[in-house]
Short mmCIF file of C-alpha atoms and ligand atoms in Angstrom, two decimals:
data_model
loop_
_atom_site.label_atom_id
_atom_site.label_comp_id
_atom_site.label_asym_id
_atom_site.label_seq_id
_atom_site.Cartn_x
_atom_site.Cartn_y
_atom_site.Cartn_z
CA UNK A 1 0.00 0.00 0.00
CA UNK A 2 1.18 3.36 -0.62
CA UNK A 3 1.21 5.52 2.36
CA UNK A 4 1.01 9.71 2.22
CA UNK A 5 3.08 11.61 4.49
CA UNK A 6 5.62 14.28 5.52
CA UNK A 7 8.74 11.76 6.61
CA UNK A 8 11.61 12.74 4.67
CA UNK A 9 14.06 10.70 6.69
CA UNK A 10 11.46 7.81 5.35
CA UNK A 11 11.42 9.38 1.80
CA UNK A 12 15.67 9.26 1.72
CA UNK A 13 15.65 5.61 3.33
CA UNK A 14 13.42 4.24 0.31
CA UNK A 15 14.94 6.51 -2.40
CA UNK A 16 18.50 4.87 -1.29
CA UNK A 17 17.05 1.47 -1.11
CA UNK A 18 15.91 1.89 -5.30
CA UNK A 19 12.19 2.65 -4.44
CA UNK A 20 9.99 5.15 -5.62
CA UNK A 21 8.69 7.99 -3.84
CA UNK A 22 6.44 11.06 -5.09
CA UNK A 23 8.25 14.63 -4.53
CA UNK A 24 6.08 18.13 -4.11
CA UNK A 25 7.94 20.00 -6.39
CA UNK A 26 6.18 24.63 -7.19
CA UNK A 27 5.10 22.81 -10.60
CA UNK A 28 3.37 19.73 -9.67
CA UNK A 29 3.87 16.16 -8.12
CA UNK A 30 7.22 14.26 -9.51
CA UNK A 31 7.43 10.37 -8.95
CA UNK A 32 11.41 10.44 -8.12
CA UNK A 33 14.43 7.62 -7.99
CA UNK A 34 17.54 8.04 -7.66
CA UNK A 35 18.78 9.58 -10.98
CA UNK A 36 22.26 7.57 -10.90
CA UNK A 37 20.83 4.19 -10.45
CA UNK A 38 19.78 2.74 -13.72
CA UNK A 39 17.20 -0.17 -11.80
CA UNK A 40 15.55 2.48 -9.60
CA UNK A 41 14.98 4.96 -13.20
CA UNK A 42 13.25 1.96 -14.52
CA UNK A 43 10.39 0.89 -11.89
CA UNK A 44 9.73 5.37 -12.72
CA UNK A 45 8.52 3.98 -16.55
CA UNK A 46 7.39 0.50 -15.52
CA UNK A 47 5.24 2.41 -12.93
CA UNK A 48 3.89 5.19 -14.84
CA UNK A 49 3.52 2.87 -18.16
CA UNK A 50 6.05 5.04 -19.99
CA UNK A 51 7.50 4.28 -23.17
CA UNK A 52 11.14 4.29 -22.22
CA UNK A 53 12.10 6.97 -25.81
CA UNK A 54 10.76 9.56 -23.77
CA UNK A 55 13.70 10.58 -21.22
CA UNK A 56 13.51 12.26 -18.06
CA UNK A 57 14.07 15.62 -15.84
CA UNK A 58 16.62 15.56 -13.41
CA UNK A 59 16.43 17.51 -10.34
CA UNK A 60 19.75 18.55 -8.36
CA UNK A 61 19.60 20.11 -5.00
CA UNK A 62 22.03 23.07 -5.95
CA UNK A 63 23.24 25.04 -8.84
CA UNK A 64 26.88 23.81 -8.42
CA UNK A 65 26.22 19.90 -8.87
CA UNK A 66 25.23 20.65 -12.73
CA UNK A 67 28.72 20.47 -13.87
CA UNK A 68 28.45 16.85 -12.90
CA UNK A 69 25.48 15.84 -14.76
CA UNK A 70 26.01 18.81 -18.20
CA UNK A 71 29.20 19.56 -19.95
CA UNK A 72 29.85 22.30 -22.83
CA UNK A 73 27.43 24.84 -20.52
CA UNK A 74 26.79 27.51 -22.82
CA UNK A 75 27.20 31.49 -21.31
CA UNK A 76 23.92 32.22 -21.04
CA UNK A 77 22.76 29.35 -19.20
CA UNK A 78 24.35 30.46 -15.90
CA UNK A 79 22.27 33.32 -16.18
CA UNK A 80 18.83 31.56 -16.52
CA UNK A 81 19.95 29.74 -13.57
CA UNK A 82 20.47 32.96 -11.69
CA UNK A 83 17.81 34.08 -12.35
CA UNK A 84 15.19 30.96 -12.05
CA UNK A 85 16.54 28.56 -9.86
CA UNK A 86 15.24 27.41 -7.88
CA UNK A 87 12.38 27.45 -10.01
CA UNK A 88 9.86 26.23 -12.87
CA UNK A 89 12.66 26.35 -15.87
CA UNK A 90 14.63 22.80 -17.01
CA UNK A 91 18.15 23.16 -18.68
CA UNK A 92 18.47 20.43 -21.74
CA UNK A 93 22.32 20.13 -21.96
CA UNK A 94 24.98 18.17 -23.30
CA UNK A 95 25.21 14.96 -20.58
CA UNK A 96 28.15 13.98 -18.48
CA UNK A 97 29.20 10.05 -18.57
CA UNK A 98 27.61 9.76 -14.87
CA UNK A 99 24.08 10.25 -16.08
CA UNK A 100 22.95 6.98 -17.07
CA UNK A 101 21.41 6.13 -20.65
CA UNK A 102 18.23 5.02 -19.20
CA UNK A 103 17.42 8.57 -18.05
CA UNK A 104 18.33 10.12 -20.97
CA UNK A 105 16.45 7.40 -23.61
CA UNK A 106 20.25 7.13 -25.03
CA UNK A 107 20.34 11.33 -25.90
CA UNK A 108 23.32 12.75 -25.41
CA UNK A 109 21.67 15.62 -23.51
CA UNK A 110 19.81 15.62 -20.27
CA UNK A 111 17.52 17.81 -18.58
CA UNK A 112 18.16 19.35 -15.11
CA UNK A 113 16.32 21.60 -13.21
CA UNK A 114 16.11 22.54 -9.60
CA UNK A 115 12.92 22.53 -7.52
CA UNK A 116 11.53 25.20 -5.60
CA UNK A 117 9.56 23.35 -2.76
CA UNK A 118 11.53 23.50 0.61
CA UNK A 119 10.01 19.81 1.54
CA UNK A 120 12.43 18.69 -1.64
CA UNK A 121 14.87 20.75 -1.55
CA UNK A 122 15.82 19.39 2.23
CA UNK A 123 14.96 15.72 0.81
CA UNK A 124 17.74 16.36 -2.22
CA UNK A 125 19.98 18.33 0.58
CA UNK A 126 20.25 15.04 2.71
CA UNK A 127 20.82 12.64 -0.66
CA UNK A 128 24.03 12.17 -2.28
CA UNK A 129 22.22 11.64 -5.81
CA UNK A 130 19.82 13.18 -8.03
CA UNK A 131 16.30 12.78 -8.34
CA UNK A 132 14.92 11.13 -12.04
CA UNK A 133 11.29 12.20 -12.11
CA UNK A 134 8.72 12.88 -14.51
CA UNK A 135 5.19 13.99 -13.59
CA UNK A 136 3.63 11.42 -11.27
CA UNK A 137 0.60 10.44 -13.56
CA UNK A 138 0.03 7.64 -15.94
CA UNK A 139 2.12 8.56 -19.26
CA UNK A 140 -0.15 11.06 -21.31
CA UNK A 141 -2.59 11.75 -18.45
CA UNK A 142 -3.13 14.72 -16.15
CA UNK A 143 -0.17 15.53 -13.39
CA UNK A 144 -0.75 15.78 -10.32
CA UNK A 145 -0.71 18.99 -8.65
CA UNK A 146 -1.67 17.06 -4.55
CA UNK A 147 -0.90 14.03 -2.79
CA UNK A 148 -4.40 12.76 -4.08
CA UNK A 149 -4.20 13.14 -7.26
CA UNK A 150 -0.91 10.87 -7.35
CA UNK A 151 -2.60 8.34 -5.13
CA UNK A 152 -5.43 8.06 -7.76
CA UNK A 153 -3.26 7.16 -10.70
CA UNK A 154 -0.23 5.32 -8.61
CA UNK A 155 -1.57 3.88 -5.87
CA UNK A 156 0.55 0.62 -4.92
CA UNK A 157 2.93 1.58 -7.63
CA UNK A 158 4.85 4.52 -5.38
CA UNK A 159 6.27 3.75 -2.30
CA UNK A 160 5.61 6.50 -0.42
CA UNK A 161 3.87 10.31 -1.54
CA UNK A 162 5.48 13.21 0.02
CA UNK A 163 3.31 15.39 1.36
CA UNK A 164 3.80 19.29 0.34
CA UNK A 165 0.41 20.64 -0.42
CA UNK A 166 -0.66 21.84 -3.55
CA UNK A 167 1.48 22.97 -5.94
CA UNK A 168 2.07 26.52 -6.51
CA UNK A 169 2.90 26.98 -9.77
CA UNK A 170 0.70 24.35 -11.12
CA UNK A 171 1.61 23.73 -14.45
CA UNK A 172 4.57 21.87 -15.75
CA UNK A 173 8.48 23.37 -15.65
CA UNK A 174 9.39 25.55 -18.99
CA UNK A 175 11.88 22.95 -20.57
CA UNK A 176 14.80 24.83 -23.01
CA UNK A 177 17.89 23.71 -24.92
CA UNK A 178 20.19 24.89 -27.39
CA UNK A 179 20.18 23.92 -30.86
CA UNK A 180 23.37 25.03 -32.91
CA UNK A 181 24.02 27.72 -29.74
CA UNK A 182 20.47 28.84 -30.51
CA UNK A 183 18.27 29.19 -26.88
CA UNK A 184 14.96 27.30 -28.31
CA UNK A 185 11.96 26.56 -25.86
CA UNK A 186 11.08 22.50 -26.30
CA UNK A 187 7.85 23.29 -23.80
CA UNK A 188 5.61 26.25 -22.05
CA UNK A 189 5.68 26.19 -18.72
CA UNK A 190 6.15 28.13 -15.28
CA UNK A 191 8.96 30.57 -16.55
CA UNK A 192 6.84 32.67 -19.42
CA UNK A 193 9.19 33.67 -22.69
CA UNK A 194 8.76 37.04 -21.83
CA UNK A 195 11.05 36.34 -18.81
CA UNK A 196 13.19 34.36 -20.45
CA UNK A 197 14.04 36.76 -23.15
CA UNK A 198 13.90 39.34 -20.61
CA UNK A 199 17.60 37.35 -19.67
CA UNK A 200 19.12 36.30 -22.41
CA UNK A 201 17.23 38.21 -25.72
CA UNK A 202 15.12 36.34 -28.01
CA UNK A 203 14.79 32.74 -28.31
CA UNK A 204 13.37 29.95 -30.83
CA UNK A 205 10.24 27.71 -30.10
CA UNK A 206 9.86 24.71 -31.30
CA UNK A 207 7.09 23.42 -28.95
CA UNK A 208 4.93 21.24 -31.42
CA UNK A 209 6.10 17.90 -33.45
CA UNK A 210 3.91 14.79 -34.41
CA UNK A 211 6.71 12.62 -35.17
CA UNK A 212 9.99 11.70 -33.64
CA UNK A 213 9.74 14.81 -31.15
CA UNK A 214 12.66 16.13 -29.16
CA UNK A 215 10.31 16.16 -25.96
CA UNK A 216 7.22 14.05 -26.02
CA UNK A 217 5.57 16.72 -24.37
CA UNK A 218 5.60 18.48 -27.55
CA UNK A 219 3.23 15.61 -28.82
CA UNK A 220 0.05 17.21 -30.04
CA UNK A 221 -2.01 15.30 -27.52
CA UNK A 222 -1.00 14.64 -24.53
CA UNK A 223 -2.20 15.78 -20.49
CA UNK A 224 -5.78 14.10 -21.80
CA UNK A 225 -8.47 13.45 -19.26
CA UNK A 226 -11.22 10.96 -20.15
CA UNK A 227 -13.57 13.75 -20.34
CA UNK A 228 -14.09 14.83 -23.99
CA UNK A 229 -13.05 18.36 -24.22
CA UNK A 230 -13.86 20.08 -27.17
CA UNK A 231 -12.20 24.38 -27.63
CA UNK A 232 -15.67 26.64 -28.50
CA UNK A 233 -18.79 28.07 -27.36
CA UNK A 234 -21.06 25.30 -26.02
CA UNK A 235 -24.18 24.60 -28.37
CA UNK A 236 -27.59 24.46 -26.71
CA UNK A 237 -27.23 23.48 -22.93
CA UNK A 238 -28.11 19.47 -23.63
CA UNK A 239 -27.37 17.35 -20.83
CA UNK A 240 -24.39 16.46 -20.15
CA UNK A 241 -22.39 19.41 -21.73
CA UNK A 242 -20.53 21.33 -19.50
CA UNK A 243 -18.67 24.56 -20.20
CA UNK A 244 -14.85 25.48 -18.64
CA UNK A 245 -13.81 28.91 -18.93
CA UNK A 246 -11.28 31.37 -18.04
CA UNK A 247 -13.19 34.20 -15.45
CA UNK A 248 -16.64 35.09 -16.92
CA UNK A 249 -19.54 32.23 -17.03
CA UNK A 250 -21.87 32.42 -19.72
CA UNK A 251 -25.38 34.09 -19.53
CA UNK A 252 -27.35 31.70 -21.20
CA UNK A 253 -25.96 28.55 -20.09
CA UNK A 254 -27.04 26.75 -16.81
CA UNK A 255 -24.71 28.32 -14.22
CA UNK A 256 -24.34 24.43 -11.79
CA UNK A 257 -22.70 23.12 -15.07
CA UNK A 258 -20.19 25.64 -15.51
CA UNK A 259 -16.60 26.57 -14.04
CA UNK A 260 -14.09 28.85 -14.13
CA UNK A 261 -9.91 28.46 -14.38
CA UNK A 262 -10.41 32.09 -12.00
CA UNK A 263 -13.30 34.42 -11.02
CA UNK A 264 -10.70 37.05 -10.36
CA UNK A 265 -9.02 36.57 -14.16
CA UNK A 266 -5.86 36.19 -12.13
CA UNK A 267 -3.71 34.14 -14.77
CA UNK A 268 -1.36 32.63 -12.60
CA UNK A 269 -4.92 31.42 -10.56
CA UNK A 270 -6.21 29.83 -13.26
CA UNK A 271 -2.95 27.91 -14.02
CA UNK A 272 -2.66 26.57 -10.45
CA UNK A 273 -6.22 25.50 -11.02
CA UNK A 274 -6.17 23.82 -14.57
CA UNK A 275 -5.13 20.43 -13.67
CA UNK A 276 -7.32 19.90 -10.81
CA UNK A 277 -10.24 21.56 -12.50
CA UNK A 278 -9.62 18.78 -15.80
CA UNK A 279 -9.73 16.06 -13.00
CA UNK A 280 -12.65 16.96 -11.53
CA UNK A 281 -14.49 17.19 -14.31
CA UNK A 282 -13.55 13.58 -15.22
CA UNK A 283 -15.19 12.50 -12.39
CA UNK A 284 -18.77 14.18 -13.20
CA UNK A 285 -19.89 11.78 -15.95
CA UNK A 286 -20.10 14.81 -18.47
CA UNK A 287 -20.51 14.17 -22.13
CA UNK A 288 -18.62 16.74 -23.53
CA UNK A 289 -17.19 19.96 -21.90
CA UNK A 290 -16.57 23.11 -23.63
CA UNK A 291 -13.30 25.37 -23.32
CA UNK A 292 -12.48 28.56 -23.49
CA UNK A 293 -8.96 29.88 -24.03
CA UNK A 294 -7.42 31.92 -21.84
CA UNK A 295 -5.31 35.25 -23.44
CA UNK A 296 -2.63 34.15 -25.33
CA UNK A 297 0.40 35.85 -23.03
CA UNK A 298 2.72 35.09 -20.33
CA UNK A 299 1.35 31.78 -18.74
CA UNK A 300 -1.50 32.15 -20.39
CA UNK A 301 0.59 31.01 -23.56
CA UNK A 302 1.07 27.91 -21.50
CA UNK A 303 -2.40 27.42 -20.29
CA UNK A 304 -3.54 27.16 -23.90
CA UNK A 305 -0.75 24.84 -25.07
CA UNK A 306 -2.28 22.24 -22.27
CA UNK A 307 -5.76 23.31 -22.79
CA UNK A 308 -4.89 22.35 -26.62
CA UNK A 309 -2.86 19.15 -26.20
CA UNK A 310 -6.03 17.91 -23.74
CA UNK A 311 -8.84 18.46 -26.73
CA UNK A 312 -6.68 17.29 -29.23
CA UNK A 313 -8.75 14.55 -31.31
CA UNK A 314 -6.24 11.69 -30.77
CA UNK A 315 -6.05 11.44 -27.11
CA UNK A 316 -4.77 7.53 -26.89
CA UNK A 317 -1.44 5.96 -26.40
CA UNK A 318 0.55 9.49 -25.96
O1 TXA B 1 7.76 20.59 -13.81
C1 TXA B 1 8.27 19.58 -14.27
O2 TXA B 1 9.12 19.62 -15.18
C2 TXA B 1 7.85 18.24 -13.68
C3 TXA B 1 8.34 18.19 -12.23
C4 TXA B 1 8.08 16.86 -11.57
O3 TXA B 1 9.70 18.49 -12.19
N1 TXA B 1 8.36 17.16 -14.44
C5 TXA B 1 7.89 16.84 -15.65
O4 TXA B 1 8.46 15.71 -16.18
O5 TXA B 1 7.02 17.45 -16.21
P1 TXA B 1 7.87 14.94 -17.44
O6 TXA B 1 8.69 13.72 -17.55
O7 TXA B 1 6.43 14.77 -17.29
O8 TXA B 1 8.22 15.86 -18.63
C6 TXA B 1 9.57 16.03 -18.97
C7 TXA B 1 9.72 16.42 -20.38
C8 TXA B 1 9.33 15.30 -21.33
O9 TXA B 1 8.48 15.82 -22.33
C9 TXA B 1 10.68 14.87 -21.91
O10 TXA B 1 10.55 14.43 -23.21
C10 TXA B 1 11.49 16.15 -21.81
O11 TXA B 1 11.11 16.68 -20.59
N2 TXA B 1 12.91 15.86 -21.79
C11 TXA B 1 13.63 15.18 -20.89
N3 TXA B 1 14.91 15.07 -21.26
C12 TXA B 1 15.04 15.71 -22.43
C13 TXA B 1 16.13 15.96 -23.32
N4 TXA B 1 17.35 15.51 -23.09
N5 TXA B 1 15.87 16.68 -24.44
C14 TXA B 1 14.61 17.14 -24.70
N6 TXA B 1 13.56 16.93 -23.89
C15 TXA B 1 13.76 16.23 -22.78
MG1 MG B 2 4.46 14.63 -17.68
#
């Protein structure tokens, strides 16, 4: 059985051991092994059903431990890290010889980022290894943004789910590599472009691929819930159609079957509420729910990218 709790001494005793345990990270809930241990990384896809092609994040406890896991840093990337870490942004860099292949899916780069929850950050403090983790849902579904929402999906597959609350941010890391010295976004996420370029001038995007992706977040559908979601105005108000929008509710739809990402229209509101609000309307039986975007800017840029991927007609095997 998988228990929920707030032991970190418990967390570090299973994560040295090659077991699995669920870290809070500010983006949402990561299902963690220990990164240098090529046994533990693969109960992460054996648990989570994940096609082993699609490699994973690591997370370091400090800025200085990247030189063991990335070589060939370019300049600017010291200054994202200044300026982000701890926080919602993953590095894709060239990979040292200690990061194992399975991690990786046999790239020669790896992701790294460093977490902003203090629960993980003293976890990672007290390890002498990295954390491998992915989002801790079943490849292609919804992550997790509380302990419950982990349990739902992983129960007796995770060892342990440490507890830290909801998660701030809400919405995935902002994941960004260099291609031929060119800074290119490979997925939206916490850190907004604005930000970024705000650091380091502009930067490519290259945030959508069908086939043979760099990150198979980019797939076009991916984060689906069961729940049909479909981007438009609702038609009549039939049963079973619901309606999810960004801070106004409709005037001529039934109000009981309608939500919002934020009454206040705070954007970075309606992010930490996206992923909860898709779960919960899985659970209401609904026939088809209709979305609104939010504005295309800052996170709302990101918003939309999930709210896309989710009503995207192929929603199997991603
Ligand atoms: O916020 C987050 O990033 C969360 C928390 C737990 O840290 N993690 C997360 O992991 O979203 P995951 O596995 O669900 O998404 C990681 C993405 C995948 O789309 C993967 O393809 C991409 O990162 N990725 C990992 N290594 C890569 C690499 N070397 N090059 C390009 N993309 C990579
Ligand atoms: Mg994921």
């Amino acid at each position: 059985m998988t228990t929920v709790g707030k032991d970190i001494e418990k967390a570090a005793s299973i994560l040295r051991n090659g077991g699995l345990v669920s870290i809070p990270t500010e983006t949402v809930y990561g299902l963690a092994a220990n990164a240098l241990d090529p046994e533990a990384v693969a109960r992460i896809f054996e648990a989570k059903r994940r096609p082993t092609f699609d490699p994973l994040i690591i997370h370091i406890a400090d800025t200085f431990s990247i030189t063991d896991y990335a070589r060939d840093i370019p300049l600017t990337a010291p200054l994202l890290m200044k300026e982000f870490w701890p926080g919602p942004l993953t590095l894709v860099l060239p990979k040292t010889e200690k990061v194992p292949d399975i991690v990786t899916s046999g790239l020669s780069t790896v992701a790294l980022r460093m977490p902003a929850h203090k629960i993980t950050q003293d976890l990672l403090k007290i390890l002498n290894f990295p954390l491998a983790a992915p989002s801790a849902n079943l490849f292609g579904k919804v992550s997790p943004t509380r302990p419950e929402h982990v349990i739902e999906q992983l129960s007796g597959k995770v060892d342990y789910v440490l507890d830290g609350g909801d998660s701030s941010v809400g919405l995935e890391s902002t994941i960004l590599g260099w291609k031929e010295e060119i800074p290119t976004i490979y997925r939206l996420g916490g850190i907004t472009i604005e930000q970024i370029e705000e650091v380091i001038g502009p930067v490519e995007k290259q945030t959508h691929s069908s086939s043979n992706p760099v990150a198979p977040g980019m797939l076009t559908s991916h984060y689906a819930p069961g729940v049909r979601l479909i981007i438009g105005d609702p038609p009549d108000p039939l049963p079973g159609i619901g309606v999810l929008r960004f801070c106004e509710k409709l005037i001529d739809f039934p109000e009981d079957r309608q939500w919002l990402l934020s009454g206040e229209g705070d954007i970075n509101e309606a992010a930490k509420n996206l992923f909860f609000m898709l779960r919960e309307l899985d659970k209401l039986n609904l026939k088809e729910v209709y979305i609104e975007l939010v504005p295309e800017e800052g996170l709302g840029m990101a918003i939309n990218d999930r709210l896309r991927r989710a009503s995207a007609e192929n929603t199997q095997n991603n």
